[in-house]
Structures are given as structure tokens and as C-alpha cells.
mmCIF file of C-alpha atoms and ligand atoms in Angstrom:
data_model
loop_
_atom_site.group_PDB
_atom_site.id
_atom_site.type_symbol
_atom_site.label_atom_id
_atom_site.label_comp_id
_atom_site.label_asym_id
_atom_site.label_seq_id
_atom_site.Cartn_x
_atom_site.Cartn_y
_atom_site.Cartn_z
ATOM 1 C CA MET A 8 8.668 32.429 -30.783
ATOM 2 C CA GLU A 9 7.295 28.898 -30.547
ATOM 3 C CA ASN A 10 8.518 28.424 -26.998
ATOM 4 C CA LYS A 11 7.040 31.733 -25.955
ATOM 5 C CA ILE A 12 3.667 30.799 -27.380
ATOM 6 C CA LYS A 13 3.781 27.370 -25.710
ATOM 7 C CA ALA A 14 4.742 28.857 -22.353
ATOM 8 C CA GLU A 15 2.006 31.513 -22.604
ATOM 9 C CA PHE A 16 -0.530 28.903 -23.687
ATOM 10 C CA ASN A 17 0.280 26.719 -20.674
ATOM 11 C CA LYS A 18 0.174 29.770 -18.425
ATOM 12 C CA HIS A 19 -3.290 30.807 -19.551
ATOM 13 C CA PHE A 20 -4.832 27.367 -20.009
ATOM 14 C CA PRO A 21 -3.094 25.316 -17.340
ATOM 15 C CA GLY A 22 -4.080 21.920 -16.053
ATOM 16 C CA THR A 23 -4.356 21.164 -12.370
ATOM 17 C CA MET A 24 -1.761 19.188 -10.458
ATOM 18 C CA TYR A 25 -2.765 16.387 -8.087
ATOM 19 C CA ALA A 26 -0.731 14.086 -5.877
ATOM 20 C CA SER A 27 -1.244 10.982 -3.815
ATOM 21 C CA ALA A 28 1.189 9.112 -1.618
ATOM 22 C CA GLY A 29 2.682 5.673 -1.221
ATOM 23 C CA ARG A 30 2.328 4.105 2.216
ATOM 24 C CA ILE A 31 4.069 2.199 4.953
ATOM 25 C CA ASN A 32 2.364 -0.088 7.418
ATOM 26 C CA LEU A 33 3.772 -0.372 10.926
ATOM 27 C CA ILE A 34 1.873 -3.586 11.620
ATOM 28 C CA GLY A 35 -1.284 -5.491 10.603
ATOM 29 C CA GLU A 36 -0.485 -7.406 7.440
ATOM 30 C CA HIS A 37 -3.071 -9.406 5.478
ATOM 31 C CA THR A 38 -5.646 -8.408 8.067
ATOM 32 C CA ASP A 39 -7.533 -5.841 5.978
ATOM 33 C CA TYR A 40 -9.452 -8.318 3.815
ATOM 34 C CA ASN A 41 -10.119 -10.328 6.977
ATOM 35 C CA GLY A 42 -12.038 -7.482 8.602
ATOM 36 C CA GLY A 43 -9.165 -6.799 11.013
ATOM 37 C CA PHE A 44 -7.022 -3.809 11.969
ATOM 38 C CA VAL A 45 -4.154 -2.146 10.112
ATOM 39 C CA PHE A 46 -1.795 0.643 11.141
ATOM 40 C CA PRO A 47 -0.488 2.406 8.012
ATOM 41 C CA GLY A 48 0.539 5.939 7.111
ATOM 42 C CA ALA A 49 1.162 7.878 3.890
ATOM 43 C CA ILE A 50 4.783 8.699 3.069
ATOM 44 C CA ASP A 51 6.674 11.495 1.360
ATOM 45 C CA LYS A 52 6.890 9.570 -1.905
ATOM 46 C CA CYS A 53 4.013 10.088 -4.289
ATOM 47 C CA ILE A 54 2.527 9.968 -7.761
ATOM 48 C CA MET A 55 1.772 13.389 -9.266
ATOM 49 C CA ALA A 56 -0.384 14.128 -12.287
ATOM 50 C CA GLU A 57 -1.208 17.241 -14.269
ATOM 51 C CA VAL A 58 -4.773 16.863 -15.491
ATOM 52 C CA LYS A 59 -6.885 18.992 -17.801
ATOM 53 C CA PRO A 60 -10.442 18.303 -18.964
ATOM 54 C CA ASN A 61 -10.645 17.945 -22.773
ATOM 55 C CA GLY A 62 -14.406 17.669 -23.234
ATOM 56 C CA LEU A 63 -13.932 14.728 -25.619
ATOM 57 C CA GLY A 64 -15.345 11.956 -23.459
ATOM 58 C CA ARG A 65 -11.943 10.290 -23.859
ATOM 59 C CA VAL A 66 -8.790 10.062 -21.796
ATOM 60 C CA ARG A 67 -5.335 10.753 -23.262
ATOM 61 C CA VAL A 68 -2.499 10.113 -20.871
ATOM 62 C CA TYR A 69 1.302 9.968 -20.766
ATOM 63 C CA ALA A 70 3.194 7.912 -18.191
ATOM 64 C CA ILE A 71 6.399 9.950 -18.051
ATOM 65 C CA ASP A 72 8.528 7.388 -16.169
ATOM 66 C CA ILE A 73 7.651 4.398 -18.292
ATOM 67 C CA PRO A 74 10.257 3.929 -21.028
ATOM 68 C CA GLU A 75 8.072 2.323 -23.715
ATOM 69 C CA ASP A 76 4.427 2.169 -24.623
ATOM 70 C CA ASN A 77 3.835 5.141 -22.357
ATOM 71 C CA TYR A 78 0.901 6.786 -24.142
ATOM 72 C CA ALA A 79 -2.654 5.540 -23.819
ATOM 73 C CA GLU A 80 -5.907 6.820 -25.204
ATOM 74 C CA PHE A 81 -9.235 5.316 -24.291
ATOM 75 C CA GLY A 82 -12.968 5.901 -24.105
ATOM 76 C CA LEU A 83 -14.987 5.633 -20.931
ATOM 77 C CA ASN A 84 -17.266 2.692 -21.645
ATOM 78 C CA GLU A 85 -16.673 -0.762 -20.216
ATOM 79 C CA GLU A 86 -15.457 -2.112 -23.564
ATOM 80 C CA ASP A 87 -12.830 0.641 -23.937
ATOM 81 C CA ALA A 88 -10.271 -0.854 -21.507
ATOM 82 C CA PRO A 89 -6.721 0.014 -22.619
ATOM 83 C CA ALA A 90 -4.125 -2.697 -23.223
ATOM 84 C CA GLN A 91 -1.393 -1.291 -20.978
ATOM 85 C CA GLN A 92 -1.547 -2.441 -17.384
ATOM 86 C CA TRP A 93 -0.573 1.012 -16.054
ATOM 87 C CA ALA A 94 -3.431 2.646 -17.975
ATOM 88 C CA ARG A 95 -5.954 0.158 -16.628
ATOM 89 C CA TYR A 96 -5.524 1.698 -13.176
ATOM 90 C CA ILE A 97 -6.709 5.032 -14.548
ATOM 91 C CA PHE A 98 -9.411 3.507 -16.725
ATOM 92 C CA GLY A 99 -10.640 1.472 -13.728
ATOM 93 C CA VAL A 100 -10.853 4.573 -11.550
ATOM 94 C CA CYS A 101 -12.938 6.368 -14.206
ATOM 95 C CA ARG A 102 -15.248 3.377 -14.578
ATOM 96 C CA GLU A 103 -15.715 2.997 -10.834
ATOM 97 C CA VAL A 104 -16.564 6.698 -10.514
ATOM 98 C CA ILE A 105 -19.126 6.377 -13.318
ATOM 99 C CA LYS A 106 -20.606 3.203 -11.776
ATOM 100 C CA ARG A 107 -21.173 5.162 -8.557
ATOM 101 C CA GLY A 108 -23.141 7.820 -10.410
ATOM 102 C CA GLY A 109 -20.203 10.209 -10.823
ATOM 103 C CA LYS A 110 -19.153 12.061 -13.974
ATOM 104 C CA VAL A 111 -16.009 11.803 -16.078
ATOM 105 C CA GLU A 112 -16.016 13.985 -19.181
ATOM 106 C CA GLY A 113 -12.630 13.158 -20.642
ATOM 107 C CA PHE A 114 -9.218 14.608 -19.831
ATOM 108 C CA ASP A 115 -5.593 14.861 -20.862
ATOM 109 C CA ALA A 116 -2.963 13.992 -18.289
ATOM 110 C CA ALA A 117 0.697 13.298 -17.708
ATOM 111 C CA PHE A 118 1.992 11.690 -14.544
ATOM 112 C CA ALA A 119 5.205 10.630 -12.851
ATOM 113 C CA GLY A 120 6.237 9.567 -9.386
ATOM 114 C CA ASN A 121 8.922 8.624 -6.933
ATOM 115 C CA VAL A 122 7.196 5.723 -5.188
ATOM 116 C CA PRO A 123 9.548 2.859 -6.019
ATOM 117 C CA LEU A 124 7.714 0.291 -8.140
ATOM 118 C CA GLY A 125 7.299 -3.213 -6.742
ATOM 119 C CA ALA A 126 8.809 -2.299 -3.367
ATOM 120 C CA GLY A 127 5.617 -2.894 -1.406
ATOM 121 C CA LEU A 128 5.007 0.845 -0.962
ATOM 122 C CA SER A 129 1.768 0.815 -2.955
ATOM 123 C CA SER A 130 2.656 2.698 -6.088
ATOM 124 C CA SER A 131 -0.531 1.378 -7.682
ATOM 125 C CA ALA A 132 -2.722 2.689 -4.841
ATOM 126 C CA ALA A 133 -0.969 6.062 -5.173
ATOM 127 C CA LEU A 134 -1.776 6.142 -8.887
ATOM 128 C CA GLU A 135 -5.413 5.184 -8.327
ATOM 129 C CA SER A 136 -5.883 7.655 -5.497
ATOM 130 C CA CYS A 137 -4.278 10.492 -7.450
ATOM 131 C CA PHE A 138 -6.654 10.059 -10.383
ATOM 132 C CA ALA A 139 -9.669 9.363 -8.183
ATOM 133 C CA PHE A 140 -8.988 12.644 -6.391
ATOM 134 C CA ALA A 141 -8.508 14.494 -9.702
ATOM 135 C CA VAL A 142 -11.696 13.194 -11.304
ATOM 136 C CA ASN A 143 -13.662 13.923 -8.126
ATOM 137 C CA ASP A 144 -12.335 17.478 -8.045
ATOM 138 C CA LEU A 145 -12.621 18.295 -11.745
ATOM 139 C CA PHE A 146 -15.970 16.716 -12.622
ATOM 140 C CA ASN A 147 -17.822 15.971 -9.388
ATOM 141 C CA GLU A 148 -17.418 19.002 -7.135
ATOM 142 C CA ASN A 149 -15.690 16.695 -4.648
ATOM 143 C CA LYS A 150 -18.966 14.951 -3.848
ATOM 144 C CA PHE A 151 -17.222 11.670 -3.004
ATOM 145 C CA PRO A 152 -15.564 11.733 0.415
ATOM 146 C CA LYS A 153 -11.949 10.578 0.467
ATOM 147 C CA THR A 154 -12.961 7.319 2.148
ATOM 148 C CA GLU A 155 -15.083 6.582 -0.945
ATOM 149 C CA LEU A 156 -12.162 7.471 -3.216
ATOM 150 C CA ALA A 157 -10.205 4.750 -1.400
ATOM 151 C CA LYS A 158 -12.979 2.263 -2.175
ATOM 152 C CA ILE A 159 -12.941 3.387 -5.808
ATOM 153 C CA GLY A 160 -9.240 2.503 -5.933
ATOM 154 C CA GLN A 161 -9.821 -0.845 -4.259
ATOM 155 C CA SER A 162 -12.640 -1.756 -6.691
ATOM 156 C CA THR A 163 -10.318 -0.784 -9.538
ATOM 157 C CA GLU A 164 -7.847 -3.426 -8.335
ATOM 158 C CA HIS A 165 -10.613 -6.021 -8.029
ATOM 159 C CA ASN A 166 -12.417 -5.350 -11.280
ATOM 160 C CA TYR A 167 -9.717 -4.135 -13.669
ATOM 161 C CA CYS A 168 -6.343 -5.315 -12.334
ATOM 162 C CA GLY A 169 -6.944 -8.829 -10.980
ATOM 163 C CA VAL A 170 -5.866 -8.252 -7.361
ATOM 164 C CA ASN A 171 -8.408 -9.014 -4.634
ATOM 165 C CA CYS A 172 -6.768 -6.595 -2.251
ATOM 166 C CA GLY A 173 -8.090 -5.134 0.978
ATOM 167 C CA ILE A 174 -8.657 -1.433 1.644
ATOM 168 C CA MET A 175 -5.430 -0.558 3.482
ATOM 169 C CA ASP A 176 -3.273 0.841 0.682
ATOM 170 C CA GLN A 177 -5.847 3.088 -0.934
ATOM 171 C CA PHE A 178 -7.101 4.235 2.459
ATOM 172 C CA ALA A 179 -3.626 5.261 3.585
ATOM 173 C CA SER A 180 -2.868 6.889 0.244
ATOM 174 C CA CYS A 181 -6.059 8.973 0.361
ATOM 175 C CA MET A 182 -6.383 9.647 4.088
ATOM 176 C CA GLY A 183 -2.767 9.948 5.227
ATOM 177 C CA LYS A 184 -1.860 12.806 7.567
ATOM 178 C CA LYS A 185 1.542 14.389 8.114
ATOM 179 C CA ASP A 186 3.434 12.873 11.092
ATOM 180 C CA HIS A 187 0.596 10.435 11.850
ATOM 181 C CA LEU A 188 -0.229 6.784 11.464
ATOM 182 C CA ILE A 189 -3.821 5.659 11.019
ATOM 183 C CA ARG A 190 -5.355 2.824 12.969
ATOM 184 C CA LEU A 191 -8.111 1.562 10.741
ATOM 185 C CA ASP A 192 -10.716 -1.006 11.643
ATOM 186 C CA CYS A 193 -11.301 -2.552 8.227
ATOM 187 C CA ARG A 194 -14.697 -3.935 9.211
ATOM 188 C CA SER A 195 -16.398 -0.835 10.586
ATOM 189 C CA MET A 196 -14.077 1.545 8.665
ATOM 190 C CA GLU A 197 -13.635 3.549 11.867
ATOM 191 C CA TYR A 198 -10.230 5.144 12.042
ATOM 192 C CA GLU A 199 -8.065 7.128 14.378
ATOM 193 C CA TYR A 200 -4.876 9.130 13.787
ATOM 194 C CA TYR A 201 -1.900 8.371 16.024
ATOM 195 C CA PRO A 202 0.947 10.878 16.219
ATOM 196 C CA MET A 203 4.113 8.999 15.460
ATOM 197 C CA LYS A 204 6.318 9.602 18.456
ATOM 198 C CA LEU A 205 9.554 7.705 18.148
ATOM 199 C CA ASP A 206 11.824 9.463 20.622
ATOM 200 C CA GLY A 207 15.278 8.011 20.189
ATOM 201 C CA TYR A 208 14.284 5.721 17.320
ATOM 202 C CA LYS A 209 13.892 5.843 13.538
ATOM 203 C CA LEU A 210 11.841 3.879 11.059
ATOM 204 C CA VAL A 211 13.881 2.731 8.086
ATOM 205 C CA LEU A 212 12.877 0.766 5.015
ATOM 206 C CA VAL A 213 15.363 -1.635 3.503
ATOM 207 C CA ASP A 214 14.356 -2.479 -0.046
ATOM 208 C CA SER A 215 15.652 -5.865 -1.193
ATOM 209 C CA ARG A 216 14.853 -4.853 -4.786
ATOM 210 C CA VAL A 217 13.342 -8.266 -5.261
ATOM 211 C CA LYS A 218 10.430 -7.488 -7.522
ATOM 212 C CA HIS A 219 7.113 -7.549 -5.823
ATOM 213 C CA GLU A 220 4.186 -8.105 -8.145
ATOM 214 C CA LEU A 221 0.784 -8.893 -6.748
ATOM 215 C CA VAL A 222 -0.995 -9.408 -10.061
ATOM 216 C CA ASP A 223 -1.264 -13.182 -10.605
ATOM 217 C CA SER A 224 0.656 -13.726 -7.398
ATOM 218 C CA PRO A 225 -0.425 -16.141 -4.685
ATOM 219 C CA TYR A 226 -1.932 -13.102 -2.911
ATOM 220 C CA ASN A 227 -5.444 -14.033 -4.028
ATOM 221 C CA LYS A 228 -4.839 -17.647 -2.903
ATOM 222 C CA ARG A 229 -4.000 -16.449 0.614
ATOM 223 C CA ARG A 230 -7.261 -14.588 0.718
ATOM 224 C CA GLU A 231 -9.179 -17.666 -0.448
ATOM 225 C CA SER A 232 -7.645 -19.749 2.364
ATOM 226 C CA CYS A 233 -8.874 -17.243 4.941
ATOM 227 C CA GLU A 234 -12.326 -17.138 3.404
ATOM 228 C CA ARG A 235 -12.609 -20.936 3.460
ATOM 229 C CA VAL A 236 -11.753 -21.047 7.167
ATOM 230 C CA ALA A 237 -14.172 -18.216 8.011
ATOM 231 C CA LYS A 238 -16.920 -20.016 6.127
ATOM 232 C CA LYS A 239 -16.216 -23.270 7.944
ATOM 233 C CA LEU A 240 -16.660 -21.341 11.216
ATOM 234 C CA GLY A 241 -19.893 -19.761 9.984
ATOM 235 C CA LEU A 242 -18.322 -16.284 10.066
ATOM 236 C CA ASP A 243 -18.169 -13.513 7.451
ATOM 237 C CA THR A 244 -14.465 -12.948 8.047
ATOM 238 C CA LEU A 245 -11.771 -14.121 10.464
ATOM 239 C CA ARG A 246 -12.244 -10.944 12.510
ATOM 240 C CA ASP A 247 -14.209 -12.726 15.213
ATOM 241 C CA ALA A 248 -12.355 -16.031 15.018
ATOM 242 C CA THR A 249 -10.302 -17.159 18.038
ATOM 243 C CA PHE A 250 -7.469 -19.663 18.391
ATOM 244 C CA GLU A 251 -9.956 -21.964 20.175
ATOM 245 C CA ASP A 252 -12.327 -21.825 17.181
ATOM 246 C CA LEU A 253 -9.475 -22.745 14.915
ATOM 247 C CA GLU A 254 -8.442 -25.725 17.040
ATOM 248 C CA ARG A 255 -12.023 -26.966 17.017
ATOM 249 C CA ILE A 256 -12.118 -27.289 13.223
ATOM 250 C CA LYS A 257 -8.465 -28.231 12.747
ATOM 251 C CA GLY A 258 -9.327 -31.728 11.515
ATOM 252 C CA GLU A 259 -11.752 -30.393 8.907
ATOM 253 C CA ILE A 260 -9.469 -27.946 7.094
ATOM 254 C CA SER A 261 -6.179 -28.356 5.265
ATOM 255 C CA ALA A 262 -2.934 -27.897 7.167
ATOM 256 C CA GLU A 263 -2.196 -24.942 4.897
ATOM 257 C CA ASP A 264 -5.489 -23.174 5.575
ATOM 258 C CA TYR A 265 -4.937 -23.764 9.302
ATOM 259 C CA GLN A 266 -1.563 -22.050 9.172
ATOM 260 C CA ARG A 267 -2.879 -19.061 7.213
ATOM 261 C CA ALA A 268 -5.759 -18.500 9.627
ATOM 262 C CA HIS A 269 -3.459 -18.994 12.630
ATOM 263 C CA PHE A 270 -1.327 -16.097 11.424
ATOM 264 C CA VAL A 271 -4.302 -13.800 10.826
ATOM 265 C CA ILE A 272 -5.838 -14.440 14.246
ATOM 266 C CA GLY A 273 -2.518 -13.663 15.946
ATOM 267 C CA GLU A 274 -1.905 -10.586 13.831
ATOM 268 C CA LYS A 275 -5.196 -9.018 14.904
ATOM 269 C CA GLN A 276 -4.027 -8.799 18.503
ATOM 270 C CA ARG A 277 -0.531 -7.656 17.569
ATOM 271 C CA VAL A 278 -1.908 -4.503 15.902
ATOM 272 C CA LEU A 279 -3.831 -3.559 19.024
ATOM 273 C CA ASP A 280 -0.787 -4.257 21.195
ATOM 274 C CA VAL A 281 1.380 -2.015 19.019
ATOM 275 C CA CYS A 282 -1.123 0.853 19.098
ATOM 276 C CA ASP A 283 -1.195 0.727 22.917
ATOM 277 C CA ALA A 284 2.558 0.384 23.184
ATOM 278 C CA LEU A 285 3.114 3.355 20.884
ATOM 279 C CA VAL A 286 0.907 5.571 23.031
ATOM 280 C CA LYS A 287 2.893 4.519 26.120
ATOM 281 C CA GLY A 288 6.176 5.097 24.330
ATOM 282 C CA ASP A 289 7.002 1.419 24.835
ATOM 283 C CA LEU A 290 8.936 0.875 21.634
ATOM 284 C CA GLU A 291 10.482 -2.377 22.821
ATOM 285 C CA THR A 292 7.030 -3.990 22.664
ATOM 286 C CA VAL A 293 6.399 -2.452 19.241
ATOM 287 C CA GLY A 294 9.629 -4.026 18.038
ATOM 288 C CA GLU A 295 8.876 -7.421 19.578
ATOM 289 C CA ARG A 296 5.533 -7.592 17.810
ATOM 290 C CA MET A 297 7.183 -6.634 14.525
ATOM 291 C CA TYR A 298 9.547 -9.615 14.792
ATOM 292 C CA GLN A 299 6.606 -11.888 15.642
ATOM 293 C CA THR A 300 4.761 -10.648 12.558
ATOM 294 C CA HIS A 301 7.766 -11.378 10.395
ATOM 295 C CA GLU A 302 8.007 -14.885 11.774
ATOM 296 C CA GLY A 303 4.307 -15.469 11.043
ATOM 297 C CA LEU A 304 4.461 -13.970 7.545
ATOM 298 C CA SER A 305 7.470 -16.108 6.757
ATOM 299 C CA LYS A 306 6.569 -19.472 8.335
ATOM 300 C CA GLU A 307 2.770 -19.506 8.526
ATOM 301 C CA TYR A 308 1.537 -17.160 5.820
ATOM 302 C CA GLU A 309 4.503 -17.944 3.563
ATOM 303 C CA VAL A 310 4.734 -14.602 1.794
ATOM 304 C CA SER A 311 8.389 -13.874 2.538
ATOM 305 C CA CYS A 312 11.400 -14.821 0.450
ATOM 306 C CA GLU A 313 15.002 -15.713 1.128
ATOM 307 C CA GLU A 314 16.302 -12.154 0.748
ATOM 308 C CA LEU A 315 13.753 -10.707 3.180
ATOM 309 C CA ASP A 316 14.396 -13.408 5.745
ATOM 310 C CA PHE A 317 18.080 -12.634 5.414
ATOM 311 C CA LEU A 318 17.445 -8.919 6.080
ATOM 312 C CA ASN A 319 15.312 -9.805 9.063
ATOM 313 C CA ASP A 320 18.030 -12.064 10.504
ATOM 314 C CA LEU A 321 20.588 -9.307 9.979
ATOM 315 C CA ALA A 322 18.406 -6.830 11.855
ATOM 316 C CA LYS A 323 18.128 -9.249 14.763
ATOM 317 C CA GLU A 324 21.824 -9.934 14.778
ATOM 318 C CA TYR A 325 22.681 -6.224 14.954
ATOM 319 C CA GLY A 326 20.232 -5.519 17.755
ATOM 320 C CA VAL A 327 17.602 -3.640 15.739
ATOM 321 C CA THR A 328 14.524 -3.192 17.956
ATOM 322 C CA GLY A 329 11.947 -4.410 15.422
ATOM 323 C CA SER A 330 11.986 -5.616 11.832
ATOM 324 C CA ARG A 331 9.603 -7.300 9.467
ATOM 325 C CA ILE A 332 8.555 -7.729 5.880
ATOM 326 C CA MET A 333 6.107 -4.988 4.901
ATOM 327 C CA GLY A 334 3.091 -5.063 2.585
ATOM 328 C CA GLY A 335 1.733 -7.937 0.533
ATOM 329 C CA GLY A 336 5.019 -9.825 0.453
ATOM 330 C CA PHE A 337 6.864 -11.912 -2.132
ATOM 331 C CA GLY A 338 9.651 -9.304 -2.246
ATOM 332 C CA GLY A 339 9.900 -5.595 -1.549
ATOM 333 C CA CYS A 340 10.987 -4.002 1.737
ATOM 334 C CA THR A 341 11.519 -4.722 5.376
ATOM 335 C CA ILE A 342 10.443 -2.023 7.818
ATOM 336 C CA ASN A 343 12.848 -1.552 10.721
ATOM 337 C CA LEU A 344 12.557 0.214 14.047
ATOM 338 C CA VAL A 345 16.113 1.232 14.872
ATOM 339 C CA LYS A 346 17.614 3.110 17.806
ATOM 340 C CA ASP A 347 19.154 6.407 16.690
ATOM 341 C CA ASP A 348 22.651 5.399 17.722
ATOM 342 C CA LEU A 349 22.456 2.113 15.811
ATOM 343 C CA HIS A 350 20.973 3.599 12.651
ATOM 344 C CA ASP A 351 24.111 4.325 10.611
ATOM 345 C CA LYS A 352 25.891 1.145 11.609
ATOM 346 C CA PHE A 353 22.890 -1.033 10.786
ATOM 347 C CA ILE A 354 22.464 0.518 7.357
ATOM 348 C CA GLU A 355 26.127 0.160 6.558
ATOM 349 C CA LYS A 356 26.081 -3.505 7.606
ATOM 350 C CA ALA A 357 22.810 -4.281 5.830
ATOM 351 C CA LYS A 358 24.171 -2.839 2.592
ATOM 352 C CA ALA A 359 27.506 -4.626 2.801
ATOM 353 C CA GLU A 360 26.262 -8.042 3.898
ATOM 354 C CA PHE A 361 23.343 -8.087 1.511
ATOM 355 C CA LYS A 362 25.606 -7.175 -1.374
ATOM 356 C CA LYS A 363 28.084 -9.876 -0.413
ATOM 357 C CA LYS A 364 25.329 -12.471 -0.584
ATOM 358 C CA TYR A 365 23.081 -11.272 -3.395
ATOM 359 C CA GLY A 366 25.365 -9.158 -5.556
ATOM 360 C CA HIS A 367 23.503 -5.854 -5.179
ATOM 361 C CA GLU A 368 22.939 -3.349 -2.402
ATOM 362 C CA PRO A 369 19.476 -2.888 -0.961
ATOM 363 C CA LYS A 370 18.002 0.603 -1.184
ATOM 364 C CA ILE A 371 17.385 2.508 2.025
ATOM 365 C CA TYR A 372 14.512 4.911 2.614
ATOM 366 C CA ASP A 373 13.864 6.911 5.768
ATOM 367 C CA VAL A 374 10.196 7.112 6.618
ATOM 368 C CA VAL A 375 8.595 10.553 6.593
ATOM 369 C CA LEU A 376 4.862 10.463 7.245
ATOM 370 C CA SER A 377 2.978 12.874 5.002
ATOM 371 C CA ASP A 378 -0.436 13.963 3.778
ATOM 372 C CA GLY A 379 -2.535 11.758 1.496
ATOM 373 C CA ALA A 380 -4.298 12.665 -1.765
ATOM 374 C CA HIS A 381 -4.527 16.400 -2.482
ATOM 375 C CA LYS A 382 -4.507 19.140 -5.061
ATOM 376 C CA VAL A 383 -1.051 20.640 -5.421
ATOM 377 C CA GLU A 384 -1.566 24.378 -4.976
ATOM 378 C CA GLU A 385 0.683 26.679 -7.006
HETATM 379 C C1 LIG B 24 -1.268 -5.500 -0.302
HETATM 380 C C2 LIG B 24 -2.748 -5.238 -0.439
HETATM 381 C C3 LIG B 24 -3.352 -4.749 0.882
HETATM 382 C C4 LIG B 24 -2.970 -5.643 2.034
HETATM 383 C C5 LIG B 24 -1.475 -5.934 2.035
HETATM 384 C C6 LIG B 24 -1.085 -6.948 3.062
HETATM 385 O O1 LIG B 24 -0.559 -4.317 -0.084
HETATM 386 O O2 LIG B 24 -3.011 -4.304 -1.456
HETATM 387 O O3 LIG B 24 -4.745 -4.638 0.763
HETATM 388 O O4 LIG B 24 -3.714 -6.827 2.023
HETATM 389 O O5 LIG B 24 -1.031 -6.397 0.770
HETATM 390 O O6 LIG B 24 -1.306 -6.461 4.334
#
């Protein structure tokens, strides 16, 4: 009898299901907070939440995948921040909606996901975007456009989670479109969808399973370096900086800041090159630029690690067309552009050789580009 009542209750008073995706980025790393270009897309791995207004002015939420301390309950005022890091993403989203004049009247929710945590696939942006979309739909008649929902997620990171991130992850998570990448100009916020045509090639992620954690990481330090150089040049961001500008002030900035800015200035052009090459079907150029980005992220920006450099070297050795560390860095995945006929052999080798050296196999994910934040219709 109990089960019948429960099932009937849920049938007649159901919540609403929302989802938002993790992301890949083909190229354009650490350019977003420098006003540059990025080229991400949403993937078929997401966070999903069932959400139901409770009219209590409070949030009660279960994180299904988290083994301990997975229930949080909090109010919606600034002083009500929950202790659990995972719940602060949701609290932050609610606060940022309220700060923008939106409404949040309290809700119950449970969520889970299949975006691997700490792999550089933006599980946190997926969580933020999922709840931003839900709150916008349930309490605000969808008055915030999705681009604003992305900003709500980004401000959540800045103000409640301690990461001074750019807009790329939340933008891709909210705005992603099936089978497309998005070229986003992070200064003007203009964007364009590019169909991903990879005739004869596949994109594959190789996850080192080295934990990637941006909170308290040197991520914010990288951003500060770039800001110092931009300021020295009298610019808002490095977007308009050239290699010549950088040489001119070389003596006045630290060697480290020079290196960081050198990477960012080069990366700006690489994104544009890759977009053009993709349209022409010139995947060799796409791959070349990917290797150059890896080199820069490893040697100049210094956000790689031994395991990711090893995976990159392996890719080169086996003739993979392009390979590079993806996302913020300090662990996580490489993204690889592999010819169809090399795909199986490369994966087999990457697994075996990585295991021989580091004692565990990397995880492999094929990339399927999918839609961003949405309501899951029954
Ligand atoms: C993280 C940040 C993004 C971006 C990337 C690096 O994923 O959240 O804003 O800066 O790192 O490209």
C-alpha cells in the first residue's frame, strides 16, 4: 500500500527534470578571461536534477552521487551559505539570480550526473547551469536568456567558490548545440555555431585520472599574471596585445609573466586558425595547432603535469593528428584528433603504456556533441 501511495503521489505532484552538459574545448585555453576566443561544445555527459518548488523560502537538496554529507538545507540570504562545497554551487546560483532581480521561492531537489569529476569536463559548470536553468524556468518565466544564465554560473564561481574563471564552461554548458562547436568571442560575447565535420577522424578524450581541482589551484595566479601584463600595456585585457608589445615591455615584467602572456597571445591566433581550417576540412592544420597549444600550456603557461605530457608524447609517437591537454589544467584529460583507422590501436596503446608507467589505465571517452541546458520532457 505504501509504495502505491508514494508512486501515485509522485505521479500527481511531480517535480520537473532539468539537465545541463559538461563540455569539451577544441582549442582556445586560458583565453576566455583574457577577452579572447574559445571553441567549445557541450557533450553527452550531463548533470540532471529533479526540482520541485516547496514554497518555504528554503532549499533542500540531495546529491545522489556523493557518498557522505550529501544532504544540504539552506536559506536564501547571503548569510545562509551551506558548508558543503557542492551545495555552494546551488546556493551561489540562487543568490546570483536574486541579485539580478530574479525570484527564488525555495525548492526541493535531487541531482546526479555522469560528467566525470575533476576530469576537466566542467562538472561544476554543468551543475550551475542545470540549477540556473531550473530556477529561471520555475520562478522567473524564463526571463533570463541562456547567455545570462551562463554569467550567473560564472559569478557563482567567483563569489561563492573561489575560482576566478572565465565564461567558457558555463557558456558551453548552457548554449551547446547537438553536433556543433561554438566559436565564442569572450570580449563581445558574439558567438557562432560550427558544424563539427570530422570526415575520417574522431575526437577522443583520454582521462589521466589525475585529479583536477581548480579551487585554490594556481589557476587564479595565472589570471593575475595576464592582468599584470595587460595593465603594464595600458590595456583592459591581452586581447589586443601583440608579440611586439610584449617584447617592448619585456624588461619591465617578470620572466614568468612574460611567458604566460606569450602563450595567451599565440593562443588567440591558433583558435582563429582552427576555425578556418575546420571549415576547409583541413584537419592536419587543426591537429598541428592542438600540438602547439599543448606545448605552450606545458612549457609557457605551466598548467600541465607529467602524466598529461606523457599522453601527449604517446599521441605524437603513434601518429595521432592532434593532441593536447584540455581545460584549466593541472590534471584531467587530453583531447585527441585521431584518424579513424588509428583509433583502436591508439587507445589500446595509450591504455597499456600509461598503465605500465603509472599503475592505472586512463579512461577513454568518445566525444558526442549535444544540446546544452534544457528541461527534460517526459
Ligand atoms: C577552466 C575555466 C575556464 C577556462 C579554462 C581554461 O575550465 O573554468 O573559464 O579559463 O579553465 O581555458
